[in-house]
Each structure stands twice: as structure tokens, then as C-alpha cells.
Short mmCIF file of C-alpha atoms and ligand atoms in Angstrom, two decimals:
data_model
loop_
_atom_site.label_atom_id
_atom_site.label_comp_id
_atom_site.label_asym_id
_atom_site.label_seq_id
_atom_site.Cartn_x
_atom_site.Cartn_y
_atom_site.Cartn_z
CA MET A 1 113.89 119.87 78.20
CA ASN A 2 116.28 117.92 80.43
CA THR A 3 114.83 115.22 82.62
CA PRO A 4 117.60 114.56 85.16
CA ALA A 5 115.55 112.41 87.54
CA THR A 6 114.49 110.12 84.69
CA THR A 7 118.07 109.93 83.44
CA ARG A 8 119.23 108.96 86.92
CA PHE A 9 116.48 106.38 87.25
CA ARG A 10 117.33 104.91 83.86
CA ALA A 11 120.96 104.58 84.94
CA LEU A 12 119.87 102.64 88.04
CA GLN A 13 117.56 100.51 85.93
CA GLU A 14 120.23 99.75 83.36
CA ALA A 15 122.90 98.95 85.96
CA GLY A 16 121.58 95.40 85.86
CA LEU A 17 119.44 95.49 88.98
CA ALA A 18 118.65 91.95 90.03
CA SER A 19 115.12 91.20 91.14
CA PRO A 20 114.50 91.18 94.91
CA ALA A 21 113.19 87.66 94.24
CA ALA A 22 116.83 86.58 93.91
CA ALA A 23 118.01 88.24 97.13
CA THR A 24 118.69 85.97 100.12
CA PRO A 25 119.47 88.25 103.07
CA GLU A 26 120.05 86.79 106.54
CA LEU A 27 117.35 87.41 109.11
CA PRO A 28 119.54 89.51 111.49
CA ALA A 29 120.47 91.82 108.60
CA LEU A 30 116.79 92.31 107.78
CA GLN A 31 115.95 92.93 111.45
CA ARG A 32 118.58 95.67 111.58
CA LEU A 33 116.92 97.41 108.63
CA LEU A 34 113.74 97.74 110.67
CA THR A 35 115.54 99.93 113.20
CA GLN A 36 117.30 102.27 110.75
CA ASP A 37 116.17 105.85 110.13
CA ARG A 38 117.10 105.76 106.45
CA LEU A 39 117.33 103.00 103.87
CA THR A 40 119.45 102.94 100.74
CA PRO A 41 117.95 101.68 97.46
CA ALA A 42 119.94 98.43 97.97
CA GLU A 43 118.39 97.99 101.42
CA PHE A 44 114.91 98.70 100.05
CA ARG A 45 115.55 95.85 97.60
CA LEU A 46 116.32 93.49 100.50
CA LEU A 47 113.05 94.42 102.21
CA LEU A 48 111.21 93.35 99.04
CA SER A 49 112.81 89.89 99.05
CA PRO A 50 110.84 86.70 99.80
CA ALA A 51 112.95 86.32 102.98
CA ALA A 52 111.60 89.65 104.30
CA GLU A 53 108.04 88.38 103.89
CA THR A 54 108.66 86.26 106.99
CA LEU A 55 109.09 89.51 108.96
CA LEU A 56 105.77 90.92 107.87
CA GLU A 57 104.49 91.63 111.39
CA PRO A 58 107.48 93.66 112.66
CA LEU A 59 107.73 95.30 109.24
CA ALA A 60 104.09 96.37 109.49
CA ARG A 61 104.59 97.70 113.03
CA ARG A 62 107.52 99.84 111.90
CA ALA A 63 105.57 101.05 108.85
CA GLN A 64 102.61 101.95 111.05
CA GLU A 65 104.86 103.89 113.43
CA LEU A 66 106.36 105.92 110.56
CA THR A 67 102.97 106.53 108.97
CA LEU A 68 101.54 107.88 112.22
CA ARG A 69 104.62 110.06 112.70
CA HIS A 70 104.38 111.67 109.26
CA PHE A 71 100.66 111.57 108.45
CA GLY A 72 98.95 111.26 111.82
CA ARG A 73 95.72 109.26 111.92
CA THR A 74 94.43 110.72 108.67
CA MET A 75 93.37 109.07 105.42
CA GLN A 76 92.78 111.16 102.34
CA LEU A 77 89.79 110.10 100.24
CA TYR A 78 89.26 110.71 96.53
CA THR A 79 87.17 109.26 93.74
CA PRO A 80 87.79 108.63 90.03
CA LEU A 81 85.65 110.35 87.39
CA TYR A 82 85.84 109.04 83.80
CA LEU A 83 85.43 111.75 81.16
CA ALA A 84 85.56 109.48 78.10
CA ASN A 85 86.51 106.01 76.92
CA TYR A 86 87.79 106.73 73.41
CA CYS A 87 91.27 105.30 72.96
CA VAL A 88 93.67 104.70 70.08
CA ASN A 89 95.96 102.42 72.05
CA GLY A 90 95.92 98.65 72.07
CA CYS A 91 96.87 97.85 75.68
CA THR A 92 96.10 94.15 75.81
CA TYR A 93 94.91 94.24 79.45
CA CYS A 94 92.38 97.07 79.12
CA GLY A 95 88.64 97.02 78.54
CA TYR A 96 88.82 100.39 76.77
CA SER A 97 91.54 99.47 74.25
CA ALA A 98 90.94 100.43 70.61
CA GLY A 99 90.26 96.84 69.56
CA GLN A 100 87.35 96.35 72.00
CA ARG A 101 83.86 96.52 70.52
CA ILE A 102 82.26 98.71 73.16
CA GLU A 103 80.12 101.80 73.16
CA ARG A 104 82.29 104.90 73.27
CA HIS A 105 81.23 108.10 74.98
CA ARG A 106 82.52 111.47 76.02
CA LEU A 107 80.79 113.50 78.70
CA THR A 108 79.15 116.73 77.62
CA PRO A 109 79.48 119.74 79.95
CA ASP A 110 75.97 119.12 81.31
CA GLN A 111 76.65 115.43 81.91
CA LEU A 112 79.92 116.31 83.64
CA ARG A 113 78.14 118.76 85.92
CA ARG A 114 75.56 116.14 86.88
CA GLU A 115 78.30 113.62 87.64
CA ALA A 116 80.20 116.22 89.67
CA GLU A 117 77.07 117.13 91.66
CA VAL A 118 76.54 113.50 92.67
CA ILE A 119 80.15 113.14 93.82
CA ALA A 120 80.22 116.49 95.59
CA ALA A 121 77.04 115.56 97.49
CA THR A 122 79.05 112.80 99.22
CA GLY A 123 81.31 115.47 100.71
CA LEU A 124 84.43 114.54 98.69
CA ARG A 125 86.45 117.48 97.40
CA HIS A 126 89.27 115.56 95.71
CA VAL A 127 88.59 114.04 92.32
CA LEU A 128 90.74 112.13 89.83
CA VAL A 129 89.71 112.61 86.18
CA LEU A 130 90.54 109.93 83.61
CA THR A 131 90.32 109.48 79.86
CA GLY A 132 91.70 107.11 77.26
CA GLU A 133 94.08 108.50 74.65
CA SER A 134 92.39 110.20 71.71
CA LEU A 135 93.50 113.58 70.43
CA THR A 136 90.36 113.61 68.27
CA HIS A 137 87.82 113.09 71.06
CA THR A 138 89.67 114.17 74.19
CA PRO A 139 92.40 116.66 73.27
CA PRO A 140 94.05 118.65 76.08
CA ASP A 141 91.64 121.54 75.40
CA TYR A 142 88.62 119.35 76.15
CA ILE A 143 90.28 118.09 79.35
CA GLY A 144 91.05 121.69 80.33
CA ASP A 145 87.41 122.69 79.75
CA CYS A 146 86.30 119.81 82.00
CA ILE A 147 88.77 120.83 84.71
CA GLU A 148 87.37 124.35 84.70
CA ILE A 149 83.86 122.98 85.19
CA LEU A 150 85.03 120.71 88.01
CA ARG A 151 86.58 123.64 89.86
CA ASP A 152 83.03 124.68 90.78
CA TYR A 153 82.73 121.46 92.81
CA PHE A 154 86.17 120.30 93.91
CA THR A 155 89.22 121.83 95.57
CA SER A 156 91.75 119.35 94.18
CA ILE A 157 91.65 117.95 90.66
CA ALA A 158 94.10 115.24 89.66
CA ILE A 159 94.51 114.02 86.08
CA GLU A 160 95.17 110.46 84.96
CA ILE A 161 95.41 110.91 81.21
CA TYR A 162 97.84 110.19 78.37
CA PRO A 163 101.37 111.66 78.77
CA LEU A 164 101.82 115.28 77.75
CA SER A 165 104.60 117.80 77.18
CA VAL A 166 105.70 120.17 79.96
CA ASP A 167 103.84 123.01 78.26
CA SER A 168 100.59 121.05 78.05
CA TYR A 169 100.85 120.02 81.71
CA ARG A 170 101.53 123.64 82.58
CA GLU A 171 98.45 124.70 80.66
CA LEU A 172 96.25 122.21 82.51
CA ALA A 173 97.79 123.33 85.81
CA GLY A 174 96.85 126.88 84.86
CA ARG A 175 93.26 125.75 84.32
CA GLY A 176 93.05 124.09 87.72
CA ALA A 177 94.68 120.64 87.71
CA ASP A 178 97.02 120.26 90.68
CA SER A 179 98.08 116.60 90.58
CA LEU A 180 99.18 113.98 88.07
CA THR A 181 98.75 110.22 88.25
CA LEU A 182 100.58 108.19 85.64
CA TYR A 183 101.53 104.52 85.76
CA GLN A 184 104.36 103.09 83.69
CA GLU A 185 102.32 99.84 83.67
CA THR A 186 105.52 97.76 83.46
CA TYR A 187 109.13 98.91 83.69
CA ASP A 188 110.32 95.94 81.62
CA ARG A 189 110.87 97.15 78.07
CA THR A 190 110.29 93.81 76.38
CA ARG A 191 107.09 93.14 78.30
CA TYR A 192 105.99 96.73 77.68
CA ALA A 193 106.35 96.24 73.93
CA GLU A 194 104.30 93.00 74.05
CA LEU A 195 101.48 94.58 76.05
CA HIS A 196 101.28 97.75 73.95
CA PRO A 197 101.23 96.47 70.37
CA TYR A 198 100.10 99.72 68.73
CA GLY A 199 99.27 103.35 69.42
CA PRO A 200 101.33 106.24 70.78
CA LYS A 201 101.62 104.46 74.12
CA ARG A 202 104.24 102.21 72.54
CA ASP A 203 106.72 105.01 73.25
CA TYR A 204 108.11 103.71 76.56
CA ASP A 205 110.53 106.58 77.09
CA PHE A 206 108.01 109.36 76.49
CA ARG A 207 105.79 107.78 79.14
CA LEU A 208 108.66 107.17 81.55
CA ALA A 209 109.63 110.85 81.59
CA ALA A 210 106.03 112.12 81.91
CA PRO A 211 105.93 112.22 85.73
CA GLU A 212 109.09 114.33 85.67
CA ARG A 213 107.55 116.66 83.08
CA GLY A 214 104.62 117.03 85.48
CA CYS A 215 107.05 118.02 88.25
CA GLN A 216 108.70 120.53 85.91
CA ALA A 217 105.33 121.98 84.94
CA GLY A 218 104.68 122.93 88.56
CA LEU A 219 102.10 120.30 89.49
CA ARG A 220 101.81 120.01 93.25
CA ALA A 221 101.59 116.21 93.47
CA VAL A 222 102.70 113.29 91.30
CA ASN A 223 101.60 109.69 91.76
CA ILE A 224 103.31 106.83 89.92
CA GLY A 225 102.97 103.05 89.83
CA ALA A 226 103.17 99.82 87.89
CA LEU A 227 100.35 97.39 87.23
CA LEU A 228 101.37 94.53 89.48
CA GLY A 229 100.89 91.16 87.83
CA LEU A 230 102.21 92.05 84.36
CA HIS A 231 105.81 91.04 85.13
CA ASP A 232 108.06 90.05 88.09
CA ALA A 233 106.15 91.97 90.79
CA ARG A 234 109.04 92.31 93.25
CA LEU A 235 111.23 93.87 90.58
CA GLU A 236 108.41 96.08 89.28
CA PHE A 237 107.75 97.47 92.72
CA LEU A 238 111.46 97.96 93.39
CA LEU A 239 111.61 100.04 90.20
CA THR A 240 108.48 101.97 91.15
CA GLY A 241 110.11 102.86 94.47
CA LEU A 242 113.38 103.86 92.81
CA HIS A 243 111.53 105.96 90.25
CA ALA A 244 109.72 107.77 93.09
CA TYR A 245 113.03 108.16 94.94
CA CYS A 246 114.79 109.76 91.95
CA LEU A 247 111.88 112.15 91.40
CA GLN A 248 111.71 113.12 95.07
CA GLU A 249 115.47 113.77 95.25
CA GLN A 250 115.28 116.05 92.23
CA TYR A 251 111.96 117.74 93.12
CA PRO A 252 111.75 117.85 96.93
CA GLY A 253 108.81 120.28 96.80
CA VAL A 254 106.56 117.84 94.93
CA ASP A 255 104.23 115.63 96.94
CA LEU A 256 105.29 112.17 95.62
CA ALA A 257 103.10 109.09 95.98
CA VAL A 258 102.95 105.54 94.65
CA SER A 259 100.02 103.29 93.88
CA LEU A 260 100.01 99.49 93.87
CA PRO A 261 97.25 98.48 91.45
CA ARG A 262 97.02 94.70 91.05
CA ILE A 263 95.83 93.68 87.61
CA ARG A 264 92.78 91.47 87.82
CA PRO A 265 92.07 88.49 85.59
CA VAL A 266 89.30 89.02 83.06
CA PRO A 267 87.08 85.91 82.70
CA GLY A 268 87.83 84.51 79.25
CA GLY A 269 90.24 87.39 78.61
CA PHE A 270 93.46 88.84 79.94
CA GLN A 271 95.19 86.84 82.64
CA PRO A 272 97.99 88.21 84.86
CA ALA A 273 101.41 86.76 84.06
CA VAL A 274 102.38 86.42 87.72
CA ALA A 275 100.47 86.09 90.97
CA VAL A 276 100.75 88.90 93.49
CA THR A 277 99.54 87.60 96.84
CA ASP A 278 97.91 89.66 99.57
CA ARG A 279 101.00 89.16 101.74
CA MET A 280 103.26 90.45 98.98
CA LEU A 281 101.09 93.54 98.60
CA ALA A 282 101.27 94.17 102.35
CA GLN A 283 105.04 93.65 102.31
CA PHE A 284 105.52 96.08 99.40
CA ILE A 285 103.47 98.80 101.10
CA ALA A 286 105.29 98.46 104.42
CA ALA A 287 108.75 98.26 102.78
CA PHE A 288 108.05 101.40 100.76
CA ARG A 289 106.96 103.24 103.90
CA LEU A 290 110.36 102.47 105.46
CA PHE A 291 112.18 103.54 102.28
CA MET A 292 110.27 106.82 101.75
CA PRO A 293 108.58 107.65 105.06
CA ARG A 294 106.96 110.89 103.84
CA ALA A 295 105.63 109.70 100.49
CA GLY A 296 101.95 109.01 99.89
CA ILE A 297 100.69 105.48 99.24
CA ALA A 298 97.37 105.07 97.41
CA LEU A 299 95.19 101.98 97.30
CA SER A 300 92.41 101.71 94.75
CA THR A 301 89.02 100.01 94.81
CA ARG A 302 90.40 97.22 92.62
CA GLU A 303 91.10 95.51 95.95
CA ARG A 304 88.55 93.71 98.12
CA ALA A 305 87.09 95.64 101.03
CA SER A 306 88.64 93.28 103.60
CA ILE A 307 92.12 93.70 102.07
CA ARG A 308 91.82 97.48 101.99
CA ASP A 309 90.63 97.58 105.58
CA GLY A 310 93.70 95.59 106.65
CA LEU A 311 96.22 97.49 104.52
CA ILE A 312 95.40 100.87 106.03
CA HIS A 313 97.59 99.70 108.93
CA PHE A 314 100.61 99.08 106.69
CA GLY A 315 101.26 102.61 105.49
CA VAL A 316 98.45 103.54 103.08
CA THR A 317 97.57 107.25 103.14
CA ARG A 318 95.01 107.58 100.32
CA LEU A 319 91.94 105.54 99.49
CA SER A 320 89.48 105.84 96.66
CA ALA A 321 85.83 105.68 97.69
CA GLY A 322 82.52 105.46 95.88
CA SER A 323 84.40 104.48 92.72
CA ASN A 324 82.92 103.89 89.29
CA THR A 325 85.03 103.17 86.19
CA ALA A 326 82.34 103.81 83.55
CA VAL A 327 81.91 107.08 81.69
CA GLY A 328 79.09 108.91 83.47
CA GLY A 329 78.75 105.82 85.64
CA ARG A 330 76.97 107.63 88.47
CA THR A 331 74.34 109.44 86.42
CA CYS A 332 73.97 108.47 82.78
CA GLN A 333 75.73 105.01 82.89
CA SER A 334 77.03 104.77 79.35
CA GLY A 335 78.69 101.45 78.64
CA SER A 336 80.92 99.20 80.69
CA GLY A 337 83.70 100.13 83.10
CA GLN A 338 87.42 100.14 82.30
CA PHE A 339 87.97 97.36 84.84
CA GLU A 340 86.04 95.62 87.60
CA ILE A 341 86.19 97.14 91.03
CA ASP A 342 85.98 94.96 94.11
CA ASP A 343 85.23 97.43 96.89
CA HIS A 344 81.81 98.86 96.11
CA ARG A 345 81.43 100.80 99.33
CA GLY A 346 80.37 104.43 99.15
CA VAL A 347 82.04 107.35 100.87
CA ALA A 348 79.90 107.06 104.02
CA GLU A 349 80.72 103.37 104.46
CA ILE A 350 84.46 103.88 103.91
CA SER A 351 84.39 106.78 106.37
CA ALA A 352 82.61 104.65 108.98
CA MET A 353 85.22 101.91 108.54
CA LEU A 354 88.02 104.46 108.99
CA TYR A 355 86.51 105.94 112.15
CA GLN A 356 86.15 102.44 113.54
CA ALA A 357 89.84 101.82 112.77
CA GLY A 358 90.81 105.02 114.60
CA ARG A 359 91.43 107.04 111.43
CA GLN A 360 90.10 110.40 110.33
CA PRO A 361 88.82 110.46 106.73
CA VAL A 362 89.94 113.66 105.03
CA PHE A 363 87.70 114.96 102.25
CA LYS A 364 89.68 118.11 101.61
CA ASP A 365 93.31 118.87 102.38
CA TRP A 366 94.04 121.13 99.45
CA GLN A 367 92.42 124.12 97.80
CA THR A 368 93.58 125.25 94.38
CA LEU A 369 93.41 129.04 94.20
S1 SF4 B 1 95.01 101.51 79.53
FE1 SF4 B 1 94.53 103.62 78.95
S2 SF4 B 1 95.75 103.93 77.10
FE2 SF4 B 1 95.61 101.72 77.39
S3 SF4 B 1 93.83 101.08 76.17
FE3 SF4 B 1 93.14 101.47 78.27
S4 SF4 B 1 92.38 103.56 78.24
FE4 SF4 B 1 93.68 103.29 76.44
#
């Protein structure tokens, strides 16, 4: 099947895009961008430059204004649910990679129901299901069976799993999945090859086109991102934004969103290649809001509570709450999590924080038929 948005994105990527780190726009030119209704990809690049970081306050004000215009004072909440931690890939930054000596589990239907009951009791109706990549332990059929169980508890089920064909995405959509989350991890091919030394995930291009296959399969929402800290973060986020832009132009009916997960150092283990400061993260979020005013922006519990509380004023529209990255982590706690989370607040605490900040937490804004 043709993937025109991915082809267009690849053309932009291969046109020799220089990193925003190398851009040196004048202050008046940057100030003009803050008053424009639309930004071109080249202008988005300028807003990601180090020079634009000095305009963080007016940038944030403009981002806030656009967010309120398009999303009101709402914040959608969701939580991740890990189905299994079997994986054949060797991602060097991941606690679930095939080379790690950890206990491996896969939820049974009863265990999944118990986990779903605990989450549903918090009031949340949006859930994000995750697995590692293993066609032996977690083939699409198993994931589909889990989705059908989860439909008894949730009105929106997103999948963050290994990349699939259009037909397989369509099949999961038919069983109740409505959204896809898939990160390219890094858009730099050389770095990608270093970080993914073995396993099917080595196929950069198959992964790159997966969000578009999700759009073609009829999924309602698609969320993309790069793991910030693996490579030049300004360039990675520029490419994330351009990828989202190409998808949105081609599939205007799809609800596009980006995430900005910062990779965390693992004591004695994986260390990020580059630092991504809190100010950079805030700048990226606000700049993206100006570039794509109607797109969603998700922020995960990898970030500290204080950072998340501040960033909701920069354009964020989705927050995870009550997160746990272990398989069955809320009920049968089997093994360690995929990564450390830093915001351990439950749904009630996150909701209280949002009300205090003048925001309405939204537990349900979609119902799959
Ligand atoms: S990031 Fe995903 S694909 Fe890679 S090792 Fe971890 S679970 Fe497997």
C-alpha cells in the first residue's frame, strides 16, 4: 500500500534539514512568529532554536491562548496498562529488551480483568495497552482478545505495540482499538541502528510508516514521538513535528498528537546521549502548539510532578495518571517496570491538581461503538 505522508516526510528529512540548534534568527523575526496565525515548517524550526528559548514567556502565553481556543480548559487523562513484557528486540535503552535477565509475564484473561477493574474504579475510561514485541507470546490475536475484554471497562482503548500491517491494524480496530501510539525513538538512521542492534525493530522504514498505516486502517487517533535524549533533541523534535504535519495534511480526519518522552538515565546502565533541559521541553511544547494548534500533546509520568504541573500551561492536552509500567503492576505485580516513573500521583491527586489550576480533568471523551 502507498504511504504518501511518509514519502513526503522522508523527502523533507532527506532534503538536508539542518538542526534548529544551528539556526540563529534575530529576535524581531522570532517575535513576529508569535503573532502569526500559521507557521511554515521552516518557521517551526526557528521556534525550536536556542535563540527562541529566550522568548519562553511570550511563547508560552501564545501557546496557552491557542490551547484554550482549541481545547478549552480540559485535560484528557489516561493510564498505561502493560499486557506482557516478552520482547525479541534488543533496544539498548529498555528494561524489557531481550538481553535483560528479568522475569517475563503475560497477563491471563482473569489477571487482565482484575487490572482493568482497579483502573476503572478510579473513574478513568481511556486506557493505553502496551506489550513488547513477541509473535510467540503476544501475537495480534492475543492483543485483540485483551482489547475485547477491556471493552467491558473502557470506552477508548489505545495500543502501543510493535508495528503492524494495515490489515492487522484494521483487525484490531474492528475488535475495539481506536487509537495508536508509536514512537520512532530516534529519526536519525545511524543512531537508530546503534540503539537497535537486533530484532525486527531494526527495520527503521517499517516502523516509520506504521503511524500512516494506522491512519489508513481507520484508527481514530494517532500519537507519535521520539525519545528525547537519544540524539540532537532539537532536530528530533523538529522531525517529530514535521512527521505529525505530513500525517495531518494527508489524513485531516485523524486526531493527531505528539508525545515528548525524555529518556531517563538508568543508574549503572543506559545514559542519555544529550541533555534535554526542562526549559527545552517547555519550549518544544509551546513551539509545537503554535505550529499545529489543533493537535494533541501528551505528557507522560516519566516527568516529575512539579514539571508536569507547570507544563500544562504550555499546551499539553493529555496526561497519564496513576501509571504503572510493570505487567499486572496494580494487582499481581510481576517483575520490574519497563522504566522508572517520576510522578506517582493517582488519578484523584492529578484531578485535584488540575482543578486547582483551573482545568477540567476529562475521564471520557470518546466511546467506541
Ligand atoms: S522498547 Fe519495546 S521493543 Fe524495545 S526492547 Fe523495550 S519493549 Fe522491546
